[in-house]
């Protein structure tokens, strides 16, 4: 009888009877549920109605089945008996017609058990966590997985743990790549808005739990998906492009750079990857992807994969132009189109392919009558004027578009600045030369030539240049003409970043940056130079209306407090500082405190155990100085000299903390050097005192200027540095000071040694003092400010944001360098002399002094692709 009771309901719902009949049947069953049925009948009815709700395609049947299910599960004892751990596992492991309803069912279960039975709720959450990744893999549907994301947000305990979390994230990315948009336009609008809003936060939260390796694994999964060929049977959904922009910029760009230069990755694989990225630009209002696409294209040019650039330009330009008619796609697609056409200058074919479409684009944009549309037409017209002048043809060839953009020619300055952006310069040089152009220095960094003892200047410049965010602001700011030093260092950094030379000569900058007391040709003090340069830049920064990045980057403030020990009166002076100058007590090692001694782990060698800790020197800096005897404190309150004390409290810290170890002393006018070894920590914590508020700032080491020699007037300086870029941002977002160790490292452990023209690999271990080589100036980057994070524009578009006059000087020198190479090659050719193949990568004979785009993200470990 009980089976018949359920069968009747199933038959009624599955029949062809009209909706009123089915609603009447459902009402009778809901009324029957109110008669306190037996447990066995309740279980059967819940099973019956649940199966109908999960398998029927009829929306009315699904709705009525849910209503009846709710009525028969009202008794919590019956409800709890039905939803066992086995039942939840079965729901998640089986494939149903409506997987979204499975998620809705589980959400109801968790909601009811959470409010009534904590023990049962925990068991059910654990079951979900074990099976949810498999559910995601086997149900790649937008409706089901969007509800699942909402469920995880409401019940975070169901998120998988440990290795299951990796499986879950990779399955989620693969399923998103298979999404198909809804059929109705109104549903498509909701789909476009929901995909990034729902899925992105879940992935970001998972990476915070799983760490950097999980994030990297997810990116590898994305590249695996988009490197496959595009065909009708298998396409990667545009939805994946809407989600992918949450990847950290530094990781994404370093992976792109690595893949583009990897000779084991075929052109077809890279072509498929770029095709997918360009397809993603069809997603309305998508961001970031255009910047990454442009960066990818630039990396291919640097890697000299010219055939691939030919193919992608020929097939992508028409597609990008067609999308310009859509207001929601225009911005991102035009960024890539403009990037392609400005750089792909050796052939007019892509440009001519868009000519017949220009008129329709203008008409479409004009009818919008928006400010954005007017701005787009202005940029589009400027691009077309440049291309018309570049690809000269008879006047009537371009007559149709000249009627739209006007006959005004592009200015010489704009034309030359665009010409300087051209790709494939190496291909052009190589076609006419028998000798290849000299490669840039190690890691695509530019060295600095040392003609007359300028190593002190070179090491300071290279350390300064590694202050990434500060340098980015210097490069992209338009300075007034009277800010001479600011414009000079801007030009110098532009050469370091964009020059084609392996090393450059910066004599012209030496005249602007060094104090008048310095004698040309003499070895000078790097610390004195650093102080002078920062002070000079800060003074000129005052000429700017709103920018204060030099001051915020290098200057902090501290309270110098003098206290009378008789009356307790205190006098406090707030003074700025640009460096912490740490002295050696009595000209030698400080006595190590018990607390600081414990910071050196037992695993460190005996030499480390005997050397001085930097923490000891910092403690000495903050120690209270007793004012006694002849140095007693003149107290205004007591109106007499009294015993007192003087000490320093930090109130503000800079973004880049500079610590100088005062190794140089003077005895009888002779400079001497303190050779005591200092054990340098990767991480430094500084206490702050702001009024009654106490806090701390955390800093991580990224650059060290090392001095070799016995005194300040002789020897040699070089710099060991790395980019202050985070490798696991969860270490910062979930920073726990109590777990910090002096060896905690926040930045990617990829160090470079800048030794004048020579740039090579290095390591943190090379910072230990030996054979007269002693760390002298230390640069730490503030971790608690998060300044290492990539902005939306990131480094991809840096070249476009540098003032045109600055880029023009760099590109002029690059063209000069190419001509020098070509001239030298012709000389070799006429003499029939082959240049010697030196094993030294830094061959002074192959470089005359200039710069090339630097390899920005070589500090990320190799990616498996």
Short mmCIF file of C-alpha atoms in Angstrom, two decimals, residues 70-297:
data_model
loop_
_atom_site.label_atom_id
_atom_site.label_comp_id
_atom_site.label_asym_id
_atom_site.label_seq_id
_atom_site.Cartn_x
_atom_site.Cartn_y
_atom_site.Cartn_z
CA UNK A 70 8.88 20.13 2.12
CA UNK A 71 5.56 19.03 3.62
CA UNK A 72 6.66 15.43 4.22
CA UNK A 73 10.06 16.47 5.62
CA UNK A 74 8.59 18.92 8.14
CA UNK A 75 9.12 16.39 10.93
CA UNK A 76 12.81 16.88 11.76
CA UNK A 77 13.31 13.33 13.07
CA UNK A 78 12.03 11.97 9.76
CA UNK A 79 14.11 14.53 7.88
CA UNK A 80 17.31 13.58 9.73
CA UNK A 81 16.67 9.88 9.21
CA UNK A 82 16.29 10.44 5.46
CA UNK A 83 19.38 12.56 4.91
CA UNK A 84 22.12 10.24 6.05
CA UNK A 85 25.76 10.66 5.08
CA UNK A 86 25.24 7.93 2.49
CA UNK A 87 22.31 9.83 0.97
CA UNK A 88 24.38 13.03 0.60
CA UNK A 89 27.23 11.08 -0.97
CA UNK A 90 24.81 9.49 -3.45
CA UNK A 91 23.37 12.87 -4.41
CA UNK A 92 26.82 14.29 -5.14
CA UNK A 93 28.18 11.23 -6.93
CA UNK A 94 25.28 10.46 -9.27
CA UNK A 95 24.45 12.42 -12.41
CA UNK A 96 20.96 13.94 -12.43
CA UNK A 97 18.95 15.76 -15.06
CA UNK A 98 18.88 18.90 -12.89
CA UNK A 99 22.14 19.14 -10.91
CA UNK A 100 21.19 22.66 -9.79
CA UNK A 101 18.34 21.11 -7.81
CA UNK A 102 20.84 18.77 -6.13
CA UNK A 103 22.67 21.81 -4.83
CA UNK A 104 19.41 23.40 -3.71
CA UNK A 105 18.50 20.20 -1.87
CA UNK A 106 21.83 20.04 -0.06
CA UNK A 107 21.53 23.71 0.88
CA UNK A 108 18.17 22.96 2.54
CA UNK A 109 19.68 20.04 4.40
CA UNK A 110 22.64 22.04 5.70
CA UNK A 111 20.46 24.97 6.69
CA UNK A 112 18.12 22.80 8.77
CA UNK A 113 20.83 20.69 10.39
CA UNK A 114 23.02 23.69 11.24
CA UNK A 115 20.27 25.21 13.38
CA UNK A 116 19.34 21.98 15.15
CA UNK A 117 22.22 19.51 15.32
CA UNK A 118 25.84 20.65 15.28
CA UNK A 119 27.15 17.09 15.27
CA UNK A 120 25.03 16.07 12.29
CA UNK A 121 25.92 19.32 10.49
CA UNK A 122 29.66 18.72 10.85
CA UNK A 123 29.34 15.17 9.51
CA UNK A 124 27.33 16.33 6.51
CA UNK A 125 29.82 19.13 5.77
CA UNK A 126 32.70 16.67 5.86
CA UNK A 127 30.82 14.42 3.44
CA UNK A 128 30.20 17.32 1.08
CA UNK A 129 33.87 18.36 1.26
CA UNK A 130 34.93 14.85 0.22
CA UNK A 131 32.56 14.62 -2.76
CA UNK A 132 32.06 18.17 -4.00
CA UNK A 133 35.06 18.21 -6.39
CA UNK A 134 33.72 15.17 -8.23
CA UNK A 135 30.32 16.84 -8.51
CA UNK A 136 31.96 19.90 -10.08
CA UNK A 137 33.88 17.76 -12.56
CA UNK A 138 30.85 15.78 -13.74
CA UNK A 139 28.37 18.68 -13.85
CA UNK A 140 29.98 21.50 -15.87
CA UNK A 141 26.83 23.60 -15.92
CA UNK A 142 26.55 27.27 -15.07
CA UNK A 143 23.23 27.02 -13.18
CA UNK A 144 24.44 24.21 -10.92
CA UNK A 145 27.93 25.53 -10.18
CA UNK A 146 26.79 29.12 -9.58
CA UNK A 147 24.42 27.79 -6.91
CA UNK A 148 27.25 25.68 -5.55
CA UNK A 149 29.42 28.79 -5.14
CA UNK A 150 26.61 30.48 -3.23
CA UNK A 151 26.28 27.37 -1.05
CA UNK A 152 30.02 27.36 -0.23
CA UNK A 153 29.82 31.04 0.67
CA UNK A 154 26.94 30.31 3.05
CA UNK A 155 28.50 27.12 4.44
CA UNK A 156 32.31 27.49 4.17
CA UNK A 157 32.82 24.20 5.99
CA UNK A 158 31.95 22.29 2.79
CA UNK A 159 34.99 23.66 0.94
CA UNK A 160 37.45 20.78 0.41
CA UNK A 161 40.69 20.67 2.35
CA UNK A 162 44.32 19.89 1.48
CA UNK A 163 44.82 17.93 -1.76
CA UNK A 164 41.06 17.83 -2.40
CA UNK A 165 41.11 21.62 -2.62
CA UNK A 166 43.55 21.43 -5.55
CA UNK A 167 41.32 18.89 -7.29
CA UNK A 168 38.29 21.10 -6.63
CA UNK A 169 39.90 24.27 -8.06
CA UNK A 170 41.19 22.55 -11.18
CA UNK A 171 37.81 20.86 -11.73
CA UNK A 172 36.04 24.19 -11.30
CA UNK A 173 38.28 25.89 -13.89
CA UNK A 174 37.76 23.03 -16.35
CA UNK A 175 34.00 23.15 -15.83
CA UNK A 176 33.86 26.92 -16.28
CA UNK A 177 35.68 26.44 -19.59
CA UNK A 178 32.72 24.29 -20.74
CA UNK A 179 29.95 26.73 -19.81
CA UNK A 180 27.36 27.50 -22.45
CA UNK A 181 25.47 30.80 -22.22
CA UNK A 182 21.68 30.72 -21.75
CA UNK A 183 19.42 31.01 -24.77
CA UNK A 184 17.23 33.94 -23.68
CA UNK A 185 18.77 37.45 -23.91
CA UNK A 186 17.56 38.40 -20.43
CA UNK A 187 19.29 35.32 -19.00
CA UNK A 188 22.48 36.17 -20.90
CA UNK A 189 22.65 39.54 -19.15
CA UNK A 190 22.42 37.83 -15.77
CA UNK A 191 24.98 35.25 -16.90
CA UNK A 192 27.51 37.94 -17.85
CA UNK A 193 27.10 39.71 -14.52
CA UNK A 194 27.07 36.59 -12.36
CA UNK A 195 30.05 34.60 -13.68
CA UNK A 196 32.84 36.95 -12.45
CA UNK A 197 30.91 37.98 -9.33
CA UNK A 198 30.30 34.43 -8.10
CA UNK A 199 33.22 32.32 -9.27
CA UNK A 200 36.13 34.75 -8.88
CA UNK A 201 35.78 35.26 -5.09
CA UNK A 202 35.57 31.50 -4.54
CA UNK A 203 38.81 30.87 -6.43
CA UNK A 204 40.59 33.73 -4.68
CA UNK A 205 39.50 32.44 -1.28
CA UNK A 206 40.69 28.95 -2.21
CA UNK A 207 44.11 30.33 -3.19
CA UNK A 208 44.37 32.12 0.12
CA UNK A 209 43.91 28.76 1.82
CA UNK A 210 46.00 26.68 -0.59
CA UNK A 211 48.76 29.25 -1.09
CA UNK A 212 50.84 30.30 -4.09
CA UNK A 213 51.41 26.78 -5.41
CA UNK A 214 47.66 26.21 -5.77
CA UNK A 215 47.29 29.50 -7.64
CA UNK A 216 50.11 28.50 -9.97
CA UNK A 217 48.59 25.06 -10.49
CA UNK A 218 45.30 26.69 -11.50
CA UNK A 219 47.10 28.93 -13.99
CA UNK A 220 48.81 25.88 -15.50
CA UNK A 221 45.36 24.32 -15.87
CA UNK A 222 44.14 27.41 -17.72
CA UNK A 223 47.11 27.36 -20.10
CA UNK A 224 46.60 23.64 -20.68
CA UNK A 225 43.00 24.35 -21.71
CA UNK A 226 43.67 27.30 -24.00
CA UNK A 227 46.74 25.79 -25.70
CA UNK A 228 44.57 23.12 -27.35
CA UNK A 229 43.27 23.74 -30.89
CA UNK A 230 39.92 25.51 -31.36
CA UNK A 231 37.31 23.40 -33.16
CA UNK A 232 33.55 22.92 -33.23
CA UNK A 233 33.62 19.99 -30.83
CA UNK A 234 35.79 21.69 -28.26
CA UNK A 235 35.92 25.40 -27.48
CA UNK A 236 36.92 27.14 -24.29
CA UNK A 237 34.04 29.21 -22.93
CA UNK A 238 34.35 33.00 -22.84
CA UNK A 239 33.33 32.70 -19.19
CA UNK A 240 36.82 31.45 -18.34
CA UNK A 241 38.23 34.73 -19.63
CA UNK A 242 35.93 36.64 -17.29
CA UNK A 243 37.29 34.67 -14.34
CA UNK A 244 40.98 34.51 -15.28
CA UNK A 245 41.68 38.20 -14.61
CA UNK A 246 41.82 37.45 -10.89
CA UNK A 247 45.26 35.85 -11.26
CA UNK A 248 48.07 37.97 -9.75
CA UNK A 249 49.59 40.20 -12.41
CA UNK A 250 53.20 39.28 -11.60
CA UNK A 251 52.45 35.55 -11.87
CA UNK A 252 50.48 35.90 -15.08
CA UNK A 253 53.03 38.10 -16.80
CA UNK A 254 56.02 36.01 -15.70
CA UNK A 255 54.32 32.88 -17.01
CA UNK A 256 53.58 34.55 -20.35
CA UNK A 257 57.17 35.74 -20.64
CA UNK A 258 58.49 32.29 -19.81
CA UNK A 259 56.23 30.49 -22.27
CA UNK A 260 57.03 32.90 -25.10
CA UNK A 261 60.78 32.28 -24.67
CA UNK A 262 60.52 28.52 -24.17
CA UNK A 263 61.82 26.90 -27.36
CA UNK A 264 60.11 23.62 -26.40
CA UNK A 265 56.68 25.28 -26.77
CA UNK A 266 55.63 25.07 -30.41
CA UNK A 267 54.28 27.97 -32.47
CA UNK A 268 50.96 26.16 -32.86
CA UNK A 269 50.59 25.88 -29.11
CA UNK A 270 51.27 29.59 -28.66
CA UNK A 271 48.96 30.44 -31.55
CA UNK A 272 46.11 28.50 -29.94
CA UNK A 273 46.74 30.27 -26.65
CA UNK A 274 46.61 33.72 -28.24
CA UNK A 275 43.51 32.81 -30.25
CA UNK A 276 41.68 31.94 -27.06
CA UNK A 277 42.82 35.13 -25.33
CA UNK A 278 41.62 37.22 -28.28
CA UNK A 279 38.33 35.31 -28.25
CA UNK A 280 37.92 36.27 -24.59
CA UNK A 281 37.84 39.92 -25.63
CA UNK A 282 34.33 39.25 -26.93
CA UNK A 283 33.16 39.11 -23.30
CA UNK A 284 31.46 42.47 -22.59
CA UNK A 285 33.48 44.97 -20.53
CA UNK A 286 36.26 42.47 -19.86
CA UNK A 287 39.40 43.91 -18.28
CA UNK A 288 43.07 42.95 -17.96
CA UNK A 289 42.96 40.38 -20.80
CA UNK A 290 43.83 43.05 -23.37
CA UNK A 291 46.92 44.08 -21.38
CA UNK A 292 48.06 40.48 -21.02
CA UNK A 293 47.45 39.82 -24.72
CA UNK A 294 49.59 42.82 -25.65
CA UNK A 295 52.30 41.73 -23.25
CA UNK A 296 52.22 38.24 -24.79
CA UNK A 297 52.69 39.74 -28.27
#
